Each structure stands twice: as structure tokens, then as C-alpha cells.
Coordinates of C-alpha atoms in Angstrom, one line a residue:
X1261 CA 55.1 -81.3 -62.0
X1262 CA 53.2 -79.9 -58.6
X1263 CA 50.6 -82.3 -57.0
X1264 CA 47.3 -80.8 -58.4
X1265 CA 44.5 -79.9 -54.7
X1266 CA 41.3 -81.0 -54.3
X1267 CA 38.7 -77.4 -54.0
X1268 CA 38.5 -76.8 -50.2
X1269 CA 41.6 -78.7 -49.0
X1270 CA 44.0 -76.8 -47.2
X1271 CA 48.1 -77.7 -46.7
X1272 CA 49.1 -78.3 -42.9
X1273 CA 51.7 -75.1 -43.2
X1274 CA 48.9 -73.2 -44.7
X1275 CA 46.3 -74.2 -41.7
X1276 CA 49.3 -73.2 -39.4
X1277 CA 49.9 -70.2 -41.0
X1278 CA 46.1 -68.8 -40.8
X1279 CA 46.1 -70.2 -37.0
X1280 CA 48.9 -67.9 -36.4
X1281 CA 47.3 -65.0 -38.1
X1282 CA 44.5 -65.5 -36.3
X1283 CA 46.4 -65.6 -32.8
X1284 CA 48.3 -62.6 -33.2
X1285 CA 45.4 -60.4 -34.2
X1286 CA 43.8 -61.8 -30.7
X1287 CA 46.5 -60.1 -28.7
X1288 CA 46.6 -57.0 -30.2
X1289 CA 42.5 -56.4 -29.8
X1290 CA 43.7 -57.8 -26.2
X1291 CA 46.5 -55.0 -26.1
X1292 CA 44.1 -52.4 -27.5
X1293 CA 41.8 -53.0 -24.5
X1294 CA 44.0 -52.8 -21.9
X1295 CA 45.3 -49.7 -23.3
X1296 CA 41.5 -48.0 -23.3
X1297 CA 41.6 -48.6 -19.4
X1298 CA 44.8 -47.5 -18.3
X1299 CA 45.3 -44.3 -20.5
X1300 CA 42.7 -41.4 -20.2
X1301 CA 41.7 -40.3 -23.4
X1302 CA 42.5 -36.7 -24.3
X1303 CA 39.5 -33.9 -25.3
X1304 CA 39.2 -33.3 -29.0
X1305 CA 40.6 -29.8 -29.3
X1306 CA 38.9 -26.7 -30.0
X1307 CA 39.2 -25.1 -33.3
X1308 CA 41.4 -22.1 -32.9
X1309 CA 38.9 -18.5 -32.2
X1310 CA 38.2 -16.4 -35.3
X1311 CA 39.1 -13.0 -36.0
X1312 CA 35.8 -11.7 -35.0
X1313 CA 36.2 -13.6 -31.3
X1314 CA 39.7 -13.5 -30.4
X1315 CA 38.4 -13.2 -26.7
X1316 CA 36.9 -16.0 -25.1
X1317 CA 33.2 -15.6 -23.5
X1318 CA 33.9 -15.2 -19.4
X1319 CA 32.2 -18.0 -18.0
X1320 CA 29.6 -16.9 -15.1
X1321 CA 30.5 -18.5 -11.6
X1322 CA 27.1 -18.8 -9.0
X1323 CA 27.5 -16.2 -6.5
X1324 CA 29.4 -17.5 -3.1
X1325 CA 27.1 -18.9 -1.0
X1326 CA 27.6 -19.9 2.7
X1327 CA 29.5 -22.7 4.1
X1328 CA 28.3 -24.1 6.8
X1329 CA 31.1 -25.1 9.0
X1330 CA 30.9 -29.0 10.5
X1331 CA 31.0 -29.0 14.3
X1332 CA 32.5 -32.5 13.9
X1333 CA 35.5 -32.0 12.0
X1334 CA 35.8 -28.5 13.4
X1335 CA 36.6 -31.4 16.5
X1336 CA 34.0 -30.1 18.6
X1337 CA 32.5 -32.8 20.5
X1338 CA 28.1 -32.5 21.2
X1339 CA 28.6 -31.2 24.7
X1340 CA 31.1 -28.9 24.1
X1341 CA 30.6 -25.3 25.7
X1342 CA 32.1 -23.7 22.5
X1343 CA 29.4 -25.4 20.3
X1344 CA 27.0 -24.6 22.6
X1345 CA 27.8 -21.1 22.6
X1346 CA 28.0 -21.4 18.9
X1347 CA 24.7 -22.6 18.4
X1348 CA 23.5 -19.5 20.7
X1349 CA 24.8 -16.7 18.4
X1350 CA 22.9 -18.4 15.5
X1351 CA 20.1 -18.8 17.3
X1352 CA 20.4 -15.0 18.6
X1353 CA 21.4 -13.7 15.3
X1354 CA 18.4 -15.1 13.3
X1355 CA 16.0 -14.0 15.5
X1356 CA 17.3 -10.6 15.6
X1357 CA 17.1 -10.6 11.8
X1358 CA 13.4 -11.6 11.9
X1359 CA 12.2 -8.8 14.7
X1360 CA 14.4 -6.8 12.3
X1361 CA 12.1 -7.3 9.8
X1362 CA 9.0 -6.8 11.7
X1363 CA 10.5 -3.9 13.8
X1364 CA 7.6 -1.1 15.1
X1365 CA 8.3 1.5 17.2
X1366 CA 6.7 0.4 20.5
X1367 CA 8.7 2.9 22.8
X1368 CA 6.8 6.4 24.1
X1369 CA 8.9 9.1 21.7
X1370 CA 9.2 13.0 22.4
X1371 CA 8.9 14.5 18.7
X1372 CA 11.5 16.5 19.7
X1373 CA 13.7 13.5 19.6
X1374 CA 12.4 12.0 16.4
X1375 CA 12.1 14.8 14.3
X1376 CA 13.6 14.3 10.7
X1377 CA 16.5 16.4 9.7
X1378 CA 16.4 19.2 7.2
X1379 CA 13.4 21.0 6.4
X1380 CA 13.8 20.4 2.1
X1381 CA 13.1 16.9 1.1
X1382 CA 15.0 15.3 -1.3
X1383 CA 13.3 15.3 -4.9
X1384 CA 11.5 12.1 -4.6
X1385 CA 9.9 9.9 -7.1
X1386 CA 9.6 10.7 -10.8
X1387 CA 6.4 11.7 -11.8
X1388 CA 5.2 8.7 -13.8
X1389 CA 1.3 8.9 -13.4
X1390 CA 0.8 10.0 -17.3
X1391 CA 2.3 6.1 -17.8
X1392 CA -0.4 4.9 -16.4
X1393 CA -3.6 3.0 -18.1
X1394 CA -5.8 5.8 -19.5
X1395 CA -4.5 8.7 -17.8
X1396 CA -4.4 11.8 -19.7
X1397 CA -2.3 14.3 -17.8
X1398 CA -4.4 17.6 -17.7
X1399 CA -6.9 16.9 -19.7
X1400 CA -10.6 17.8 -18.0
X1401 CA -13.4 16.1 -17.9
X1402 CA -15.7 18.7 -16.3
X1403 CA -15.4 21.8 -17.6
X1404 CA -17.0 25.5 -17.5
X1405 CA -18.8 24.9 -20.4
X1406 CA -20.5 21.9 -17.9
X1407 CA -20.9 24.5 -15.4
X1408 CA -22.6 27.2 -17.5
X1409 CA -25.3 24.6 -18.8
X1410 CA -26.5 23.7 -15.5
X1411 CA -29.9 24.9 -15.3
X1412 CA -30.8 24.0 -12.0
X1413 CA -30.2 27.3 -10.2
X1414 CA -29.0 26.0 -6.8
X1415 CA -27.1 23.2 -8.2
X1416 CA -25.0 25.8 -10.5
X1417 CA -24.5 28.0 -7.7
X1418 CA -22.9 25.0 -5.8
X1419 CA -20.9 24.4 -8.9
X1420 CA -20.0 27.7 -8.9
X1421 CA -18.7 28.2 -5.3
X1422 CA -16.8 24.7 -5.5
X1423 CA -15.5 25.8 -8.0
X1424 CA -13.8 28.9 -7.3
X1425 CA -11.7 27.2 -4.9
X1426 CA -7.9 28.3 -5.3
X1427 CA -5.0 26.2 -4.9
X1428 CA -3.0 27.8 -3.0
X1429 CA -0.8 30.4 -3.9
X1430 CA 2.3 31.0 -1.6
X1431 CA 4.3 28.1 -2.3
X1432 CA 3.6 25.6 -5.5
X1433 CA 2.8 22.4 -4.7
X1434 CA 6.3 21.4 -5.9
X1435 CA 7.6 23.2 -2.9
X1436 CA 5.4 21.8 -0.6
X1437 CA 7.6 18.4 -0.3
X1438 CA 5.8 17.3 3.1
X1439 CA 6.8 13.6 3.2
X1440 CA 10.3 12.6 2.0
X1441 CA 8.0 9.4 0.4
X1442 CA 4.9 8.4 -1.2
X1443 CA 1.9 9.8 0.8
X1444 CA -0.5 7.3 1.8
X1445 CA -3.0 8.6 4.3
X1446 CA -3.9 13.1 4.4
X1447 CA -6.1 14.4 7.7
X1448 CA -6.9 17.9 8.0
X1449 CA -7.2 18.7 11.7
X1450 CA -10.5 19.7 12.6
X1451 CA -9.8 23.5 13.7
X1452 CA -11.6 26.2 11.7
X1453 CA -9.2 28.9 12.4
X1454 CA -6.7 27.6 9.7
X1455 CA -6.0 24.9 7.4
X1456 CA -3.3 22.2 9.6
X1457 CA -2.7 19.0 7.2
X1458 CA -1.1 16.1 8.4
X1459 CA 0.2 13.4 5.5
X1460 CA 1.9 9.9 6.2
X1461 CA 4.3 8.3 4.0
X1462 CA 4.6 4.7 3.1
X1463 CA 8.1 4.5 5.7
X1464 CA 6.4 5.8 9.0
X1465 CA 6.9 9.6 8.5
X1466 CA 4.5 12.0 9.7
X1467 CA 4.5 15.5 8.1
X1468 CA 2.7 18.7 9.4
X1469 CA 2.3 21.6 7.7
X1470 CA 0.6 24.8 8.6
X1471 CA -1.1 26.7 6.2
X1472 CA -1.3 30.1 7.8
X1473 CA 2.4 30.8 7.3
X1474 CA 4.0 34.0 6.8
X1475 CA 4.1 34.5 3.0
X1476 CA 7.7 34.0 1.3
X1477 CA 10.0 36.7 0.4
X1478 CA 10.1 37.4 -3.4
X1479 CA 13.1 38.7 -4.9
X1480 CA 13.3 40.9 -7.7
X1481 CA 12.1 38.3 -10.3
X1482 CA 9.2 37.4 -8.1
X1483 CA 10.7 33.9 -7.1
X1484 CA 10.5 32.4 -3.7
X1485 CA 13.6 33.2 -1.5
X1486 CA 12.6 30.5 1.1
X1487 CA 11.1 27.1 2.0
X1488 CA 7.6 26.7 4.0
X1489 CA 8.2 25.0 7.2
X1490 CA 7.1 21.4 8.1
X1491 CA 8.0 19.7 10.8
X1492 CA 8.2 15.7 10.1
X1493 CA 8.8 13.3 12.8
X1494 CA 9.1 9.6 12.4
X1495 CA 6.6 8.0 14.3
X1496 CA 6.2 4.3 12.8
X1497 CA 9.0 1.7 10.9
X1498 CA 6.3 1.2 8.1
X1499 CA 3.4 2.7 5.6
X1500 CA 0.9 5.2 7.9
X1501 CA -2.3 4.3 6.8
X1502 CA -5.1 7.0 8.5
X1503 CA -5.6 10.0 10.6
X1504 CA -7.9 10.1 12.8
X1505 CA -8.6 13.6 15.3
X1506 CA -10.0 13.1 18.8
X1507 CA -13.5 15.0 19.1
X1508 CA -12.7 15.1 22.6
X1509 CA -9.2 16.7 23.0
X1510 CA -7.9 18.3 20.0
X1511 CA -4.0 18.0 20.9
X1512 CA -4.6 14.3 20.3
X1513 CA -3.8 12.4 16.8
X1514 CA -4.1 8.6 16.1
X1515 CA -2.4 7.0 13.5
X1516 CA -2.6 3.6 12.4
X1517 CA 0.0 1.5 10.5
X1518 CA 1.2 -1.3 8.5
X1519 CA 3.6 -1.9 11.3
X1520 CA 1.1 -3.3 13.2
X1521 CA 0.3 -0.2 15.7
X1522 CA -1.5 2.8 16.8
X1523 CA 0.0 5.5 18.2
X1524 CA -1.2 8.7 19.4
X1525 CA 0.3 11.7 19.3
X1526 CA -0.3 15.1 21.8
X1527 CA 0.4 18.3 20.3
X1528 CA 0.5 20.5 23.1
X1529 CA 2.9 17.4 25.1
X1530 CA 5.7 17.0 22.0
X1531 CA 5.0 13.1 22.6
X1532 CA 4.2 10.4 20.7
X1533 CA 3.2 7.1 22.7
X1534 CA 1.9 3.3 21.3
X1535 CA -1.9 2.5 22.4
X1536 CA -2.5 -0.7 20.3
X1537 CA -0.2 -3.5 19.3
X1538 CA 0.5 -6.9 19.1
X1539 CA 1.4 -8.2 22.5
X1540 CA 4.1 -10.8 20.8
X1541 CA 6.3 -8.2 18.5
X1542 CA 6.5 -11.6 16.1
X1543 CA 2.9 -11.3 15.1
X1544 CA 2.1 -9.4 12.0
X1545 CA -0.8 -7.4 11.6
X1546 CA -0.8 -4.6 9.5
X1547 CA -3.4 -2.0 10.2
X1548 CA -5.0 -0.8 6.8
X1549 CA -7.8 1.9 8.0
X1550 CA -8.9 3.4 11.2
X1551 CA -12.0 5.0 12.4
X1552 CA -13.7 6.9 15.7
X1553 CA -17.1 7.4 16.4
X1554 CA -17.6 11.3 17.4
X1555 CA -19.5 10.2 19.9
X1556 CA -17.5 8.1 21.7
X1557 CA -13.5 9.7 22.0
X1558 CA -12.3 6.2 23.8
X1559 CA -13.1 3.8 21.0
X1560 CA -10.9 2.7 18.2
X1561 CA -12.2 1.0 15.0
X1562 CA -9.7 -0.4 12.6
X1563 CA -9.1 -3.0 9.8
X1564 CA -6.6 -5.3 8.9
X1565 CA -4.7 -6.7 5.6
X1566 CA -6.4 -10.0 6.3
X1567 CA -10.0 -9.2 6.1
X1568 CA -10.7 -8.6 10.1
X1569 CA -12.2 -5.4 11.6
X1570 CA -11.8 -5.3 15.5
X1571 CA -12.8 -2.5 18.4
X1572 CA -10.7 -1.4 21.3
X1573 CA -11.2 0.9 24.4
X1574 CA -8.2 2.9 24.8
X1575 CA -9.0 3.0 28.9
X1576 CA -8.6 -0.6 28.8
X1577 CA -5.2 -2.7 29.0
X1578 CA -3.1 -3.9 25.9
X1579 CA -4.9 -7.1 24.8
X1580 CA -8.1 -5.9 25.5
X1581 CA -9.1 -5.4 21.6
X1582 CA -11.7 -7.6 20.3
X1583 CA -10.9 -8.6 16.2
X1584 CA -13.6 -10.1 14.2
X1585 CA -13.2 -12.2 10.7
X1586 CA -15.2 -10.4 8.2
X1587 CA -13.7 -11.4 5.1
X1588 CA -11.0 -13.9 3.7
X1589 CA -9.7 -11.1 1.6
X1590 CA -7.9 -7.8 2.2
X1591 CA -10.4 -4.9 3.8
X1592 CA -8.8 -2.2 2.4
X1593 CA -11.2 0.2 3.6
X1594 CA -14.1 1.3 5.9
X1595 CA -16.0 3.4 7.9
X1596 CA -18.7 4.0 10.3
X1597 CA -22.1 6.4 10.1
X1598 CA -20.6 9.6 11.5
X1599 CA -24.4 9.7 13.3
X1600 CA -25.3 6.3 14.2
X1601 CA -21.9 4.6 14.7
X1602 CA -23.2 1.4 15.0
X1603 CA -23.7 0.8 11.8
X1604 CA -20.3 -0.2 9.9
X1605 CA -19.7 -0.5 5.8
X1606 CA -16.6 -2.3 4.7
X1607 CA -14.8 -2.7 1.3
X1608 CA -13.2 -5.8 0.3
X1609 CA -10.5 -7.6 -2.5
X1610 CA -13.6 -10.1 -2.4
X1611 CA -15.3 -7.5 -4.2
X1612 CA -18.0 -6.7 -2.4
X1613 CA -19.4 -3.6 0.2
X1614 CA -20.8 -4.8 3.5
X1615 CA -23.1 -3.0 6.0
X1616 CA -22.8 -4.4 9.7
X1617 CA -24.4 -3.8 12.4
X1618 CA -22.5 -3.6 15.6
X1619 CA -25.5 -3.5 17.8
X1620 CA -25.7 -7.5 17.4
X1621 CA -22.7 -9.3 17.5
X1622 CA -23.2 -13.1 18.0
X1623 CA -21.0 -16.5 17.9
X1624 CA -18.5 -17.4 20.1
X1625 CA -14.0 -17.5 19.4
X1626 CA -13.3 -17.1 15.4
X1627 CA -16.9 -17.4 14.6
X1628 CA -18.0 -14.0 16.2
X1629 CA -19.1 -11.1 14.6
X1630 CA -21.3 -8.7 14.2
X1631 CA -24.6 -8.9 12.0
X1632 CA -24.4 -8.4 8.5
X1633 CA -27.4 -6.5 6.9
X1634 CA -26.7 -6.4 3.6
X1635 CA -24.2 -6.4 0.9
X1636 CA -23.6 -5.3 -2.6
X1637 CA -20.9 -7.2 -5.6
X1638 CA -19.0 -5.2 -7.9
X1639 CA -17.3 -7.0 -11.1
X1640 CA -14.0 -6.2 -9.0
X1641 CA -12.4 -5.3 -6.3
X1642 CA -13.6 -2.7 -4.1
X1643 CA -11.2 -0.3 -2.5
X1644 CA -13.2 2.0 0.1
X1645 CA -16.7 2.3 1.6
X1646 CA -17.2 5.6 3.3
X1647 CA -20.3 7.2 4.8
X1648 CA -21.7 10.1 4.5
X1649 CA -23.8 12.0 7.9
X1650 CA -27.0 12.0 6.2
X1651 CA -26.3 8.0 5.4
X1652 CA -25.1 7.9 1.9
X1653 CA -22.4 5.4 1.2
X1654 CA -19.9 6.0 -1.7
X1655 CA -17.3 3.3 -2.9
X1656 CA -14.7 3.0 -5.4
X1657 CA -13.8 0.3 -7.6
X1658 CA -11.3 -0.8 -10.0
X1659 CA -14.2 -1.5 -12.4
X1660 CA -13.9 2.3 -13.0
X1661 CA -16.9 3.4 -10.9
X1662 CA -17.2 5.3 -8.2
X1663 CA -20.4 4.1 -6.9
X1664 CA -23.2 6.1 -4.2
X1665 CA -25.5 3.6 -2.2
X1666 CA -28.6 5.8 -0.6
X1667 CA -28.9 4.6 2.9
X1668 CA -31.1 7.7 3.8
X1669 CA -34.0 6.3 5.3
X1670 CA -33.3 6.0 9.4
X1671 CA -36.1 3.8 9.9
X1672 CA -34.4 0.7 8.6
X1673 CA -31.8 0.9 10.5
X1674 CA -34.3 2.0 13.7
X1675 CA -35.6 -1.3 13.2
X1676 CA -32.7 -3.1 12.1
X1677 CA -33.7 -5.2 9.5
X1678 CA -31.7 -6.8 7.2
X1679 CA -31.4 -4.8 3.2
X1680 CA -33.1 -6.4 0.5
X1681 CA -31.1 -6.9 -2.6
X1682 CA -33.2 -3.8 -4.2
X1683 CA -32.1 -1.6 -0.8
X1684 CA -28.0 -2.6 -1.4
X1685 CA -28.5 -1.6 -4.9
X1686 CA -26.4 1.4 -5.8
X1687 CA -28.5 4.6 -6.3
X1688 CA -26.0 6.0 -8.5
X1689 CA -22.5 5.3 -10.6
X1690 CA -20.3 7.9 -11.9
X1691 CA -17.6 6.4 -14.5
X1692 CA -14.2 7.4 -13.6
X1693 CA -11.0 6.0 -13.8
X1694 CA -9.6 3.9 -11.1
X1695 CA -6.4 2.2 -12.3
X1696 CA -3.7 3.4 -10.1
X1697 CA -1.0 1.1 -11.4
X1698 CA 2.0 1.0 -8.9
X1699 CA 3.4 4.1 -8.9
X1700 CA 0.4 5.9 -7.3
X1701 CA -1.9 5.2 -3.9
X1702 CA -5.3 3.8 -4.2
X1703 CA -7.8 6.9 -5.0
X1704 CA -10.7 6.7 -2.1
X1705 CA -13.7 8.8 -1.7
X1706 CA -14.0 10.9 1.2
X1707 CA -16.8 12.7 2.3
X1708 CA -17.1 16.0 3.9
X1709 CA -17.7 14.7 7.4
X1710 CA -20.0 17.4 9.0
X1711 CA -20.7 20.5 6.3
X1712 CA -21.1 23.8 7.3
X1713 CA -23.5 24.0 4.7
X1714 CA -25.6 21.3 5.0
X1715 CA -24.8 20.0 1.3
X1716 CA -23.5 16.3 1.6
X1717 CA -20.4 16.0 -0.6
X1718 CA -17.3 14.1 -1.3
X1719 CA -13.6 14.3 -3.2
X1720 CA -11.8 11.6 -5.0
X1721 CA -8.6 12.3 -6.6
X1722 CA -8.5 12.4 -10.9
X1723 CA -5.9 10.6 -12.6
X1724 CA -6.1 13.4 -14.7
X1725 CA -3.7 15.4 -12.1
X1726 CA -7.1 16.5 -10.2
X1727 CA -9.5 16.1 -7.4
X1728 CA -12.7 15.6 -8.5
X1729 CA -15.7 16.9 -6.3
X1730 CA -19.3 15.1 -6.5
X1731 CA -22.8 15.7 -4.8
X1732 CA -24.5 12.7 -2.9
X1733 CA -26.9 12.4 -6.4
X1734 CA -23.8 12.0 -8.4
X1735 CA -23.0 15.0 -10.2
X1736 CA -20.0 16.4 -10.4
X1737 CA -19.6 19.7 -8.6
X1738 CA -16.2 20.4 -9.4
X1739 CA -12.6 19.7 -11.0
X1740 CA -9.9 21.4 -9.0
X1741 CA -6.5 22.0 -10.6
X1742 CA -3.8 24.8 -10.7
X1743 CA -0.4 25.7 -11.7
X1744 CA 2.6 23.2 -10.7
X1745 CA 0.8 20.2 -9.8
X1746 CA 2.6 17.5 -11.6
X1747 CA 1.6 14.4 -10.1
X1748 CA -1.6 13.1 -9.2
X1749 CA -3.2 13.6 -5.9
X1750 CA -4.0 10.6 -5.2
X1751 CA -4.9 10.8 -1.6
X1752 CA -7.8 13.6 -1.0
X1753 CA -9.5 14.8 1.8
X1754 CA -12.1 17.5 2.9
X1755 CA -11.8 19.2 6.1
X1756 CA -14.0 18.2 7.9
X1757 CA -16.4 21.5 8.2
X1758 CA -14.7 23.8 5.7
X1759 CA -14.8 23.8 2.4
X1760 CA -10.9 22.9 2.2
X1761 CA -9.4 20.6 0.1
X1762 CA -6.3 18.9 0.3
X1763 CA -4.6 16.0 -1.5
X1764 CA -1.2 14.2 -1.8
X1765 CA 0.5 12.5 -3.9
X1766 CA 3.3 9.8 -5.0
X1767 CA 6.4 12.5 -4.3
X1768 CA 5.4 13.8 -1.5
X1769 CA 3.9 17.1 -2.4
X1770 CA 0.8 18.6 -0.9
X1771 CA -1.9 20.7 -3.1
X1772 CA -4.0 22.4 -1.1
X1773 CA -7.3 24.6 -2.4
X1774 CA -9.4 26.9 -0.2

């Protein structure tokens, strides 16, 4: 009969058996360990691609970049001649990349030399201006109708001779390619025995053409058998920015530059030669406007993209110029009184139109300029100031306003006193749509700088695919259009007597009405 146990009392052979139990499952947790550390687990595999991706994605790889090679374990010691000359060709190399970028032609050119090949440009830009933020493609916003309810006799007679100025009619403007690029700065030359329009392009080209050409053949269906000529030369690395005729010789043209520059060119010579620049070609300061007093042939006024306006002699040496700091924004336009040159109006990315007077400059280094008699605030950004001879100012605006400020009164300025906030005041402001967007230069009033009649009046291009043409009291004296202009004018200009009108736009193409 088995020995009955007490509850809770364990056998010696049992005790041994649960020790042993207990000892083994130690070493294989040990085992399991080791085994963790010494082989590397494997990746869960992927499930097998379905019907729909039998091809796996291709995985992008980063683009290749550089590797810079270690003088050290290239086993090239610090005083080695071959890491020296190493560490020259760098050095060489990346500053010949960076005068690269900020290359302007500083060298005197024969136009001979630089003209560009081929007298057909290339088609050029898309038009794209009816993309554009509230432009309507040829739809008008003056009219006959406007015209035939003017009852001011004199006013509608001025309406009516504006008018009835033609665009012209031997070539379209379509074949009138005068830049290969965008044009960003017209100047009619100031001769009165035909129409000679210069246009700059935003690469440096300068394109010529003369409007007193023999007319084209025709062939039997009437259409043009040849191309007008333009000669085109090359003149700066970067966007030409102004024109600007010598009153004293008439072979000689200015133009300024984003590259930095000023050149002049001479007609009658067939040269092209740099009068302002940058002593150290590093330095960047793109010219944005020019201007010349017609009193005073040797003196250059220009602006900059940083908000200075300086003065140089062209008599004097390179260096000579004298810049002042008129604004911590952009001055992306401005002018002087064709009459009383002293007196200066600037527009600003600050917003705001500035009269100066250049009679009084004060302050000494950076702090000196000349005095500032009054200014004026739009809601945004103004893009040009330009004066009129009888001392009208017109501006325009991206707030959509074109406005006219009436500085008429030649005592003030006799005196020079400063403008009261009434005086800077606009006198009038004509609605009209400013938004250029990025396919199209900035529109800019221009005035007619010395009328043959008298009447003081100015053009501004239309998003509309027109030029629009306004009296000094505001109203609108004209809308000038035509067949085969598809892109806006956007740069306009009067000649400078004549009643001529000219304007270019983002292709390259010239309309001109007479």
C-alpha cells in the first residue's frame, strides 16, 4: 500500500527532476541569444506583384553631384607645385564663371563688326497678352461715338486729327520683327524728314529701322514679296533700357543698360564705344532709365535698380560720376523738366513720385543728395514719372491709374520752395489698366517732348492691343489701332516734334502710326 504525502511535500527525485527542467530551459534561452547576435536576420519578403503591377516602380537616384578630390590621399603634400597649380585653375575657373555672369561689353565696337546675322527674325514669343488680368484683346475703350459727342470745338478737332493717324501700311507690324526679343526701351530720332525708330531688346540688341523705305513688291495676289530692312547690332550683354538723342550732334545715341553701361553710338562713324561703367567689372549696377537735359549735350542723368539717381559729365574721366541714394527701393523711372532741368521727378517700388531739386544738393558721402520738394503716395507701386515742357507730370501705377500732377506755375519753382501736400496732389487720374503680368514690359507714359503744335500730350500703351493718347487735362484724345497688331505695344513713344507714334511690343514687332 503506497506511503500516503503530506499537501506541499515534494519527493527528492521529483525536486531533482524540476531542477533539471529548469536547467536545461536556461541553456537553450542562453543558446537562443547567442544565436540573435551572430546570425543576421533576414527581411520579411515582399508579397509577390499583382497582375496590375507586374513592373516594379524605378526608384529615382539624386542627380551626380561633384566629388571633390582629397589633396591628401591624392598624396599631394601642402607645398606641392602640382597642388598649388591646382588650386590656381579653381581659383581661375570660378572667377571666370562669375565675370561670366556679369559680362558687359566694355570694348569700342565698329557696328560693322557686331551686326546680327540675317535680316528675318525668328518668330519670337507667343502672343500671350489676352492671358493677362483684365485684358480684353481689341476691345475699345474710346470710341467714335466718344469722339462725335465732344462738344468742345477745339478739343474734337484735336480728337479728330489724332485720330486719323494711320498705322502704317507697307509692311504689317508682324513683318516688322525689329528685335529678335522682347522690346524694352523705343526712341524715335529726332529728325523731321522721316520717321528713324530705334528699339532695345531685353538681351542687348539694338534694332533700327527706317521708315522711308522703298515700298515692297506685291505679287499678283497683293502679298509682300520682300522683308523691310533693319539693321541690328549688338551693343550690350543685357536688357537696353533707354534711348536718349544728343541735341547737340545728331549722329550720336546713348543707351543705357542693365549690364551696368552706357554706350554711345555715332551714326555717321559705324562705332559704338562705352562712356560710363563700373570701374571694377565685379560691381553690379544695372542702369534702369536715362535722361539729357537739351540744354546741356555733355551731361548724363540715369537711375539705378537700387533706388539711386547719379549725374556724370561725359568730358570728364571714368569715375567721375556722382550717384545719390534716393530711395531704398527700385527707381524704375524718371525724368527731368525738358525747360528747367534742374528740377528732377522720380518713380519708385516705394510707391511714391518725388520732385528734386538739383539746384541744392547737400550732405556729405552716402548722405548726399539733392533737395526734395515734395512728394506724392500712390496705394502701389509707381512705375514712371515723366515731364511734360509746360511742367505737367504724368505717372503710372499698378493701382490702375495713370495719374497727371500740374506743376504749371514757374514761380514755385523760381523761388524754390518746397510743395505743400495740396501742390503734390494729382490734378487729374484717368483709370486704366496697368497689370502687365510677365509676359509684357511695364507700360510708361511718355510725353511729346517739344510739339509742333503747342498742345501738350502723351501716349501710354493699352492692354487692349493699343496706344492710348491723352491731353495734359486728362482726356483721352485718341485710341490707335490697325490691322495685324497682335500683341500689345507695350513700350510707346512720340517723336519728339511730329505727331508720330511708335510702339513695341513682347515679340519684337514695331507698330508705327503717322
Amino acid at each position: 500500500m503506497p506511503v500516503k504525502k503530506e499537501p506541499g511535500s515534494v519527493s527528492a527525485f521529483e525536486r531533482k527532476r524540476l531542477d533539471n527542467i529548469a536547467s536545461n530551459l536556461s541553456l537553450l534561452t542562453e543558446a537562443a541569444e547567442v544565436a540573435k547576435k551572430v546570425i543576421v536576420e533576414k527581411p520579411a519578403t515582399r508579397p509577390a506583384p499583382s497582375k496590375r503591377s507586374s513592373r516594379p516602380r524605378p526608384v529615382k537616384k539624386p542627380a551626380p553631384r561633384p566629388v571633390r578630390q582629397s589633396s591628401r590621399l591624392a598624396g599631394l603634400e601642402a607645398d606641392n607645385e602640382t597642388l598649388k597649380r591646382k588650386l590656381e585653375v579653381e581659383a581661375e575657373s570660378q572667377a571666370e564663371e562669375a565675370r561670366t555672369r556679369k559680362l558687359r561689353v566694355s570694348d569700342d565696337l565698329k557696328l560693322g563688326d557686331i551686326a546680327v546675322a540675317g535680316k528675318k527674325w525668328a518668330a519670337g514669343l507667343n502672343s500671350l497678352q489676352g492671358l493677362v488680368r483684365g485684358a480684353q484683346p481689341g476691345v475699345r475703350t474710346f470710341t467714335e461715338d466718344d469722339i462725335k459727342e465732344t462738344t468742345d470745338k477745339s478739343l474734337k478737332e484735336l480728337r479728330e486729327r489724332m485720330g486719323g493717324l494711320k498705322l502704317y501700311e507697307h509692311w504689317t507690324p508682324n513683318d516688322i520683327k525689329i528685335t529678335p526679343q522682347r522690346i524694352y526701351s523705343l526712341g524715335l530720332h529726332p529728325t523731321e524728314d522721316k520717321a528713324v525708330i530705334f528699339a532695345g531688346d531685353k538681351e542687348g540688341n539694338v534694332g533700327i529701322f527706317d521708315a522711308s523705305q522703298t515700298p515692297p513688291e506685291l505679287d499678283d495676289d497683293d502679298n509682300v514679296m520682300s522683308d523691310p530692312e533693319i539693321s541690328a547690332f549688338k551693343t550690350h550683354s543685357r536688357t537696353i533700357t533707354s534711348f536718349i538723342f544728343s541735341p547737340a550732334d545728331s549722329n550720336a545715341v546713348y543707351t543705357s543698360s542693365y549690364d551696368s553701361s552706357v554706350r554711345k553710338m555715332d551714326l555717321a562713324k559705324g562705332t559704338s564705344v562705352q562712356v560710363l561703367a563700373p570701374s571694377d567689372i565685379d560691381t553690379d549696377m544695372p542702369i534702369s532709365a536715362m535722361d539729357m537735359a537739351h540744354s546741356d549735350p555733355h551731361t548724363l542723368y540715369f537711375s539705378t535698380l537700387d533706388g539711386g539717381v547719379g549725374r556724370y559729365d561725359v568730358r570728364r574721366a571714368p569715375g567721375s560720376e556722382e550717384i545719390w541714394a534716393l530711395s531704398e527701393s527700385k527707381i524704375g523711372g524718371f525724368s527731368l523738366h525738358p525747360l528747367q532741368p534742374h528740377l528732377l521727378a522720380t518713380a519708385s517700388l516705394d510707391r511714391s513720385m518725388k520732385i528734386w531739386d538739383l539746384r541744392k544738393i547737400s550732405g556729405a558721402g552716402d548722405l548726399r543728395h539733392p533737395a526734395l520738394l515734395g512728394e506724392h503716395e500712390s496705394r502701389l507701386s509707381v512705375s514712371h514719372a515723366s515731364w511734360s515742357a509746360a511742367g505737367h507730370v504724368a505717372t503710372s501705377s499698378y493701382d490702375d491709374t495713370v495719374k497727371i500732377y500740374d506743376f504749371t506755375d514757374a514761380s514755385t519753382w523760381l523761388a524754390g520752395h518746397d510743395l505743400s501736400a495740396g501742390a503734390m496732389e494729382p490734378r487729374h487720374t484717368v483709370r486704366h489698366n496697368n497689370q502687365t503680368g510677365r509676359w509684357v514690359t511695364i507700360l510708361k507714359p511718355q510725353w511729346q517732348r517739344m510739339p509742333n503744335d503747342g498742345i501738350q500730350k502723351f501716349v501710354i500703351a493699352n492692354m487692349n492691343r493699343f496706344v492710348d493718347v491723352f491731353a495734359s487735362d486728362g482726356s483721352q484724345l485718341a485710341q490707335l489701332d490697325g490691322d495685324g497688331i497682335t500683341a500689345v505695344p507695350a513700350v510707346a513713344h512720340f517723336h519728339p516734334t511730329m505727331d508720330w507714334v511708335a510702339g513695341g511690343s513682347g515679340s519684337g514687332k514695331l507698330c508705327l502710326w503717322q
